[in-house]
JSON list of C-alpha atoms in Angstrom, two decimals:
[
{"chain": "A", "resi": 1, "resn": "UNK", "atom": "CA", "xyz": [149.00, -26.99, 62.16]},
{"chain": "A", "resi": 2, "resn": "UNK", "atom": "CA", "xyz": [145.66, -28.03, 63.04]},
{"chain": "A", "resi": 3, "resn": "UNK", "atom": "CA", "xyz": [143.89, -31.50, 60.80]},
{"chain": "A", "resi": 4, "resn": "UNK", "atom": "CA", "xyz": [140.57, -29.42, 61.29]},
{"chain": "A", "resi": 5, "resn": "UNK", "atom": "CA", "xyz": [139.36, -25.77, 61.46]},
{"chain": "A", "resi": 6, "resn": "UNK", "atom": "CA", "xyz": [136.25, -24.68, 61.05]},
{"chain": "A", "resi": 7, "resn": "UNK", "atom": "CA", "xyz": [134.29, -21.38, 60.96]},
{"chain": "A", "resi": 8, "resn": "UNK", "atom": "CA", "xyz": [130.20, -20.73, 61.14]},
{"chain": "A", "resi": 9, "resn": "UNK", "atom": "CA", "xyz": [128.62, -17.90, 61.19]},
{"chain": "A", "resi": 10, "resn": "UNK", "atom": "CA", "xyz": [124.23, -17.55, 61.21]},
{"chain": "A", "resi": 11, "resn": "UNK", "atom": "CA", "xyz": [122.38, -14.81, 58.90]},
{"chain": "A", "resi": 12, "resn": "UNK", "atom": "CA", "xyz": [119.18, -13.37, 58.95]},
{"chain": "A", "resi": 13, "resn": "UNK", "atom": "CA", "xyz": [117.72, -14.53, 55.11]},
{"chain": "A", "resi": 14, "resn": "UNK", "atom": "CA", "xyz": [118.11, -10.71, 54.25]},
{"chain": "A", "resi": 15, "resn": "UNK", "atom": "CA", "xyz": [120.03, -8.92, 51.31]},
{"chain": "A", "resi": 16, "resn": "UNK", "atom": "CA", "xyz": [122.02, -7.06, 54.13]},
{"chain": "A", "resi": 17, "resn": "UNK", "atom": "CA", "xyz": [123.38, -10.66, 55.04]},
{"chain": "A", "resi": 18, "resn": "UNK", "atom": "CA", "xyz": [125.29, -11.42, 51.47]},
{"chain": "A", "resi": 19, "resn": "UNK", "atom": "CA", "xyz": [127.77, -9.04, 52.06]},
{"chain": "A", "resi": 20, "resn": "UNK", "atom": "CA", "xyz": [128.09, -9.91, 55.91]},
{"chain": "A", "resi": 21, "resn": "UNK", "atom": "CA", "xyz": [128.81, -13.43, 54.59]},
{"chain": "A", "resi": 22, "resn": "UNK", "atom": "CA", "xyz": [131.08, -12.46, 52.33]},
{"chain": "A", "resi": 23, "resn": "UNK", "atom": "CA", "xyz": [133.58, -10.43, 54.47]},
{"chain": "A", "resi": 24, "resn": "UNK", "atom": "CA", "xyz": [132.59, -13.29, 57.20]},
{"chain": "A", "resi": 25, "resn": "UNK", "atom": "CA", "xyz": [134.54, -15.64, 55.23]},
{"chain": "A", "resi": 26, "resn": "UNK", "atom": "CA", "xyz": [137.13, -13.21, 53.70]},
{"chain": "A", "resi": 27, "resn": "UNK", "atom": "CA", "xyz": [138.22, -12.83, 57.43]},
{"chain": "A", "resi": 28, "resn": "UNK", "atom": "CA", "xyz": [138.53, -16.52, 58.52]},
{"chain": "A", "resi": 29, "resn": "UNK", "atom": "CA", "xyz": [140.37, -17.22, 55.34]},
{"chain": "A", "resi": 30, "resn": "UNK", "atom": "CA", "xyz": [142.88, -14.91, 55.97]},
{"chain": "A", "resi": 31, "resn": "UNK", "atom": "CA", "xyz": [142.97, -15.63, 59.77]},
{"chain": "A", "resi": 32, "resn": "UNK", "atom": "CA", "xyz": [143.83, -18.83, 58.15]},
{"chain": "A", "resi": 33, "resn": "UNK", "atom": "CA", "xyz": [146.78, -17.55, 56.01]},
{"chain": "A", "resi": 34, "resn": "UNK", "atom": "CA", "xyz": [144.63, -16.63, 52.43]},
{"chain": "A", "resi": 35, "resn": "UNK", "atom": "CA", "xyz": [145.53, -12.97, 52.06]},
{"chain": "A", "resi": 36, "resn": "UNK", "atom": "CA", "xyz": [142.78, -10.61, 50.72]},
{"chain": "A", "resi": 37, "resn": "UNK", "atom": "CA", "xyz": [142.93, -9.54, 47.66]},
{"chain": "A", "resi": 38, "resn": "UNK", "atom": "CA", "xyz": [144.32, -12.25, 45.79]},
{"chain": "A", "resi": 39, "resn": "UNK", "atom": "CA", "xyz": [142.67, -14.01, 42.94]},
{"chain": "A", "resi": 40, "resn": "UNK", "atom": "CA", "xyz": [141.59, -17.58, 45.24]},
{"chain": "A", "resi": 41, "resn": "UNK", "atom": "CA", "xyz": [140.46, -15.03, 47.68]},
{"chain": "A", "resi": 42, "resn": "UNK", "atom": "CA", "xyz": [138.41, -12.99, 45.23]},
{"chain": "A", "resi": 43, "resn": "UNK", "atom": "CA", "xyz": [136.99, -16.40, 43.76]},
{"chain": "A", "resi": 44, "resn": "UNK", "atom": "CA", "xyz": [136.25, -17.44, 47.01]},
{"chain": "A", "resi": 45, "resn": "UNK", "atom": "CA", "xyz": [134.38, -14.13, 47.80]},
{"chain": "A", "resi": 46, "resn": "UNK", "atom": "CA", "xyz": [132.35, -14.15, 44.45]},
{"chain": "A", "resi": 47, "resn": "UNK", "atom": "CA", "xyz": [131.04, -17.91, 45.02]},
{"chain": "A", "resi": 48, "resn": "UNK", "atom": "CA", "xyz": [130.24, -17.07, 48.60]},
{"chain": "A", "resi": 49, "resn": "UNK", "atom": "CA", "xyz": [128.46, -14.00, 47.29]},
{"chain": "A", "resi": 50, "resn": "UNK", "atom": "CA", "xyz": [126.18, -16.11, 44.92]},
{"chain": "A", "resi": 51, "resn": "UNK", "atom": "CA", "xyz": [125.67, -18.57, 47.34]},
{"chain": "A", "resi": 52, "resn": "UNK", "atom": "CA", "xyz": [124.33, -16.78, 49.97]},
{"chain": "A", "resi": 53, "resn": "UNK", "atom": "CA", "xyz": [122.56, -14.31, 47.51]},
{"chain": "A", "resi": 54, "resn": "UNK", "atom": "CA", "xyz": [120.62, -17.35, 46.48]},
{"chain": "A", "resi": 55, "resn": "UNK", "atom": "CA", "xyz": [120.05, -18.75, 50.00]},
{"chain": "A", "resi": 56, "resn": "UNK", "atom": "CA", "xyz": [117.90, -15.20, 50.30]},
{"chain": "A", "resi": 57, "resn": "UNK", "atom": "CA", "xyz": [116.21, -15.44, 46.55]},
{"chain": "A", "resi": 58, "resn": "UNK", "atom": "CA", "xyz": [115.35, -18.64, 46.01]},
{"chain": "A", "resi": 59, "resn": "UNK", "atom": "CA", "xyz": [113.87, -19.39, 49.61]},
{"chain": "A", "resi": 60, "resn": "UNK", "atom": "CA", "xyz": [110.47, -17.63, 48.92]},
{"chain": "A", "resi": 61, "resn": "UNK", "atom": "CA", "xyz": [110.48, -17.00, 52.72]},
{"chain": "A", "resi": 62, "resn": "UNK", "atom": "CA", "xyz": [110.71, -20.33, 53.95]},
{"chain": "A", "resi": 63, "resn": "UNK", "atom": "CA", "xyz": [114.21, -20.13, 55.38]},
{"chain": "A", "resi": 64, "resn": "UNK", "atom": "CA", "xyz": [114.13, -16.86, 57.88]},
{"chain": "A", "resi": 65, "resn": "UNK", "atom": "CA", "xyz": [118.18, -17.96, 58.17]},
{"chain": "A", "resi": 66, "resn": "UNK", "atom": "CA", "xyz": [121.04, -19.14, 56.21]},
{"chain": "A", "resi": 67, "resn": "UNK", "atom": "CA", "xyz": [124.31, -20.45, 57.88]},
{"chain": "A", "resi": 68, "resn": "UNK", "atom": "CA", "xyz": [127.88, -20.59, 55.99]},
{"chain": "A", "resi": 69, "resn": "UNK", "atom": "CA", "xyz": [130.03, -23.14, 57.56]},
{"chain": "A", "resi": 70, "resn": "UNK", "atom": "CA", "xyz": [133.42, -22.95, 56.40]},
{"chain": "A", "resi": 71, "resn": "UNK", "atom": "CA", "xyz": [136.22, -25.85, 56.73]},
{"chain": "A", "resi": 72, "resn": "UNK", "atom": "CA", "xyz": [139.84, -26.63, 56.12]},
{"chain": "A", "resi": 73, "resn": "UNK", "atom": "CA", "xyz": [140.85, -30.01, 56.28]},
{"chain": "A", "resi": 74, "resn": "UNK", "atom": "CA", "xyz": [144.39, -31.54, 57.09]},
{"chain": "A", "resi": 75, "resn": "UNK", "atom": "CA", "xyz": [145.53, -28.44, 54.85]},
{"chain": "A", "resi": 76, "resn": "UNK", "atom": "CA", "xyz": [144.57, -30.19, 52.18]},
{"chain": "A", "resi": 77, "resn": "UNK", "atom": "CA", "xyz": [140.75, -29.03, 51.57]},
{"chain": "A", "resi": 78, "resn": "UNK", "atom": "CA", "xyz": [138.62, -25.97, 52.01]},
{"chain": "A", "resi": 79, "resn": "UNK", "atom": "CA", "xyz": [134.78, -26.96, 51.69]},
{"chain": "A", "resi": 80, "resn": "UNK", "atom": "CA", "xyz": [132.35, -23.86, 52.17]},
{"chain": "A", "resi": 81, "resn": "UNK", "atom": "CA", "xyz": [128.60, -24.87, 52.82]},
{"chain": "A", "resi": 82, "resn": "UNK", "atom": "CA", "xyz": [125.33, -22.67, 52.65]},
{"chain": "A", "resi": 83, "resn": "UNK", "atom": "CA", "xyz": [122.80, -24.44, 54.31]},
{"chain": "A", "resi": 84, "resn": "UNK", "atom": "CA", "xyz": [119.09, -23.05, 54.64]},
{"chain": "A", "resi": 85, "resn": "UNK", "atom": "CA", "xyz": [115.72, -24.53, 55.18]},
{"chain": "A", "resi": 86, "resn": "UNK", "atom": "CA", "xyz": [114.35, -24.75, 51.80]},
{"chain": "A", "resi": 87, "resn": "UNK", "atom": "CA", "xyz": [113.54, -28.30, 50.35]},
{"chain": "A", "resi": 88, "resn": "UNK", "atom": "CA", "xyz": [113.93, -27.80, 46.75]},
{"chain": "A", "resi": 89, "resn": "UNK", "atom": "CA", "xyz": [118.24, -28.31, 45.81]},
{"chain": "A", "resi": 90, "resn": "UNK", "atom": "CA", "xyz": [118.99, -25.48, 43.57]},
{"chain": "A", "resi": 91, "resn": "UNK", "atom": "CA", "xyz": [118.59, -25.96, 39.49]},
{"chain": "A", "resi": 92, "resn": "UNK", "atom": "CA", "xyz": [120.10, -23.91, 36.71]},
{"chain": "A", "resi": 93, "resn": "UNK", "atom": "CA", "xyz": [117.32, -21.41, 35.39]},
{"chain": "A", "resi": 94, "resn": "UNK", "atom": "CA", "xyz": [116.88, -20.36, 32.12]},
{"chain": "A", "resi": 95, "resn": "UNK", "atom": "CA", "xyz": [118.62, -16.95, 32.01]},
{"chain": "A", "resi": 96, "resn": "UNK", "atom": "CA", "xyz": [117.99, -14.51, 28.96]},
{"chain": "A", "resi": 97, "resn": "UNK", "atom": "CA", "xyz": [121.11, -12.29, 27.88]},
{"chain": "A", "resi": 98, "resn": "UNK", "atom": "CA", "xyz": [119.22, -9.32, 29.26]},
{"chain": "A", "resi": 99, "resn": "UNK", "atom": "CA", "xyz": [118.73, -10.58, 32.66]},
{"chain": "A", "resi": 100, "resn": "UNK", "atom": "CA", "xyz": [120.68, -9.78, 35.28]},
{"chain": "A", "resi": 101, "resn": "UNK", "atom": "CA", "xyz": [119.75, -12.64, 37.24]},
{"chain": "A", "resi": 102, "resn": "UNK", "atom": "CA", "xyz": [119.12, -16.31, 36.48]},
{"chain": "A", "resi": 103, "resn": "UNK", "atom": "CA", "xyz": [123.01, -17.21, 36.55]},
{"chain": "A", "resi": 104, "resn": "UNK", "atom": "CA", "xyz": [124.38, -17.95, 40.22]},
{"chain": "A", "resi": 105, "resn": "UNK", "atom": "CA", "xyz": [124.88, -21.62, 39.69]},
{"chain": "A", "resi": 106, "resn": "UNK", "atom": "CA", "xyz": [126.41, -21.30, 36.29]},
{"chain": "A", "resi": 107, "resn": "UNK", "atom": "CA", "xyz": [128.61, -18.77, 38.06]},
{"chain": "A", "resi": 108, "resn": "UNK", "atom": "CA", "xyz": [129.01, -21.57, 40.82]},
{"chain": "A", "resi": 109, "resn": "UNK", "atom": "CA", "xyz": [129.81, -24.39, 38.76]},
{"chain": "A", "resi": 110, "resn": "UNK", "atom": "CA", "xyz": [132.25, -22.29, 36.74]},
{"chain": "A", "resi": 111, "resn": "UNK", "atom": "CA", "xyz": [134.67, -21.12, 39.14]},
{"chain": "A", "resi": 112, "resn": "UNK", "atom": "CA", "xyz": [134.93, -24.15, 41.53]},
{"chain": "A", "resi": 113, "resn": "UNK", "atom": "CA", "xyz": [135.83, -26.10, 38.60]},
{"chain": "A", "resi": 114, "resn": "UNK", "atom": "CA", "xyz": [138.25, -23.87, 37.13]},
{"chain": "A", "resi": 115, "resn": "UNK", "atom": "CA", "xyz": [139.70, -24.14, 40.59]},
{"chain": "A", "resi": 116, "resn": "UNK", "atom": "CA", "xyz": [139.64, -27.99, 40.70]},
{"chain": "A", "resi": 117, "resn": "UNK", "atom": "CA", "xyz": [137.04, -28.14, 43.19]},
{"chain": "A", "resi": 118, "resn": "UNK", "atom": "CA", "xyz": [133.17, -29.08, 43.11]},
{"chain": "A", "resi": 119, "resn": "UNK", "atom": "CA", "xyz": [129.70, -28.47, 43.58]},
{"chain": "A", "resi": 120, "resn": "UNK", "atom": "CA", "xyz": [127.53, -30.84, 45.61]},
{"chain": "A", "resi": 121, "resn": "UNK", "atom": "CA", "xyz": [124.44, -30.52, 47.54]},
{"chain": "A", "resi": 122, "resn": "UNK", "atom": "CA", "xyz": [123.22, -32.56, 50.99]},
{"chain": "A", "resi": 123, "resn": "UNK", "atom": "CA", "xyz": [120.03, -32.75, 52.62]},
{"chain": "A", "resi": 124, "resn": "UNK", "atom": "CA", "xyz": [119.84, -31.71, 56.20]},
{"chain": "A", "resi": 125, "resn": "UNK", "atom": "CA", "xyz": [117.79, -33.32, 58.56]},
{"chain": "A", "resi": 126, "resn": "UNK", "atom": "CA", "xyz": [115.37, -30.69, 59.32]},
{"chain": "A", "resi": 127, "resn": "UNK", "atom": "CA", "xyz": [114.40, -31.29, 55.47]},
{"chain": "A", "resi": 128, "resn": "UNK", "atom": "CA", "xyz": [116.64, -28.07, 53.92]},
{"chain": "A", "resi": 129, "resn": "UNK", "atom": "CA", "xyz": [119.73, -28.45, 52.02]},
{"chain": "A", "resi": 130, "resn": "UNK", "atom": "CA", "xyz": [123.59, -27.52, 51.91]},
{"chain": "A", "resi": 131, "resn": "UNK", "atom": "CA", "xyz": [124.76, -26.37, 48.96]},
{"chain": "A", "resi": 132, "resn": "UNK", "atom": "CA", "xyz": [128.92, -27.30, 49.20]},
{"chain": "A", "resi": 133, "resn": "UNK", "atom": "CA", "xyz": [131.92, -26.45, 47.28]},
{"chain": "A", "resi": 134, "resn": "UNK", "atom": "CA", "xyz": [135.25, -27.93, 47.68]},
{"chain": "A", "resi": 135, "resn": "UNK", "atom": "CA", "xyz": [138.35, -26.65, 46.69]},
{"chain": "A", "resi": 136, "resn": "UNK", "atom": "CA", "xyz": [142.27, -27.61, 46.97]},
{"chain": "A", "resi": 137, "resn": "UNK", "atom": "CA", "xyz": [144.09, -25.63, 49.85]},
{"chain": "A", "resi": 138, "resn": "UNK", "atom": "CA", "xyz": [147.60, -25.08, 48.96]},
{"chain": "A", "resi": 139, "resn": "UNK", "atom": "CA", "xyz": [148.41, -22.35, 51.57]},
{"chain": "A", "resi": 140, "resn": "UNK", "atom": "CA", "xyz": [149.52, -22.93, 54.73]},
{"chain": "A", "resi": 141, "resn": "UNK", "atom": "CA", "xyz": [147.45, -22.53, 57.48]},
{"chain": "A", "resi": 142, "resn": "UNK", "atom": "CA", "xyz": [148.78, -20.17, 60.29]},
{"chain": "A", "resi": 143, "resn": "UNK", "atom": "CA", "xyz": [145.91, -19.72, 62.85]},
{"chain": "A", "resi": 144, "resn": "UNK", "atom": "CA", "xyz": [143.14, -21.47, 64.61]},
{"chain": "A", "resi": 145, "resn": "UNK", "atom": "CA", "xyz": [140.31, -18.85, 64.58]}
]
């Protein structure tokens, strides 16, 4: 088994590209031996999903693309990064019970840690940001994609 795999895949900051992103990632994680359709999996999809849906939101425009970079480490460690242009890191927003938006982070925050992982952000050096979560891989990996 490989120490290293990793996946990237460039989207147009568009609505279109959330669900792109999502089955993007659905299909390296099972290339890499996380069947569909589980609950990790479905985790997995939903925090991709609000990642990338805030990538396109909370950019006002500034980032025309978003890249998801996905990586397993040494079998050990699946980090997924959404990295755009935008300066400003991404902040919890006050989010009414009626809204139906205003929660992505809390979302975020939620299910990486009831996975064990976490949520960090790094600057890039083109003055954007990654937004990272980390989680414990327990499956083993069974292809290089």
């Amino acid at each position: 088994m490989a120490d290293h795999q990793e996946a990237t895949v460039t989207l147009p900051s568009a609505p279109g590209s959330v669900s792109t992103a999502r089955r993007y990632v659905a299909e390296v994680l099972a290339d890499w031996g996380l069947p569909g359709g589980t609950d990790a999996a479905e985790t997995v999809r939903l925090i991709v999903s609000e990642l990338a849906t805030n990538a396109v939101q909370h950019t006002r425009g500034q980032s025309p693309t978003f890249t998801v970079d996905v990586r397993l480490d040494r079998d050990q460690q699946l980090r997924i990064g959404v990295t755009d242009s935008h300066p400003r890191f991404p902040r919890r927003l006050p989010a009414a019970v009626q809204q139906d938006n205003g929660r992505g982070m809390v979302i975020i925050r939620c299910l990486t840690a009831e996975y064990g992982g976490r949520l960090f952000f790094t600057p890039t050096s083109d003055g954007g940001k990654t937004v990272w979560i980390s989680l414990p891989w327990t499956v083993p990996v069974s292809a290089e994609r």
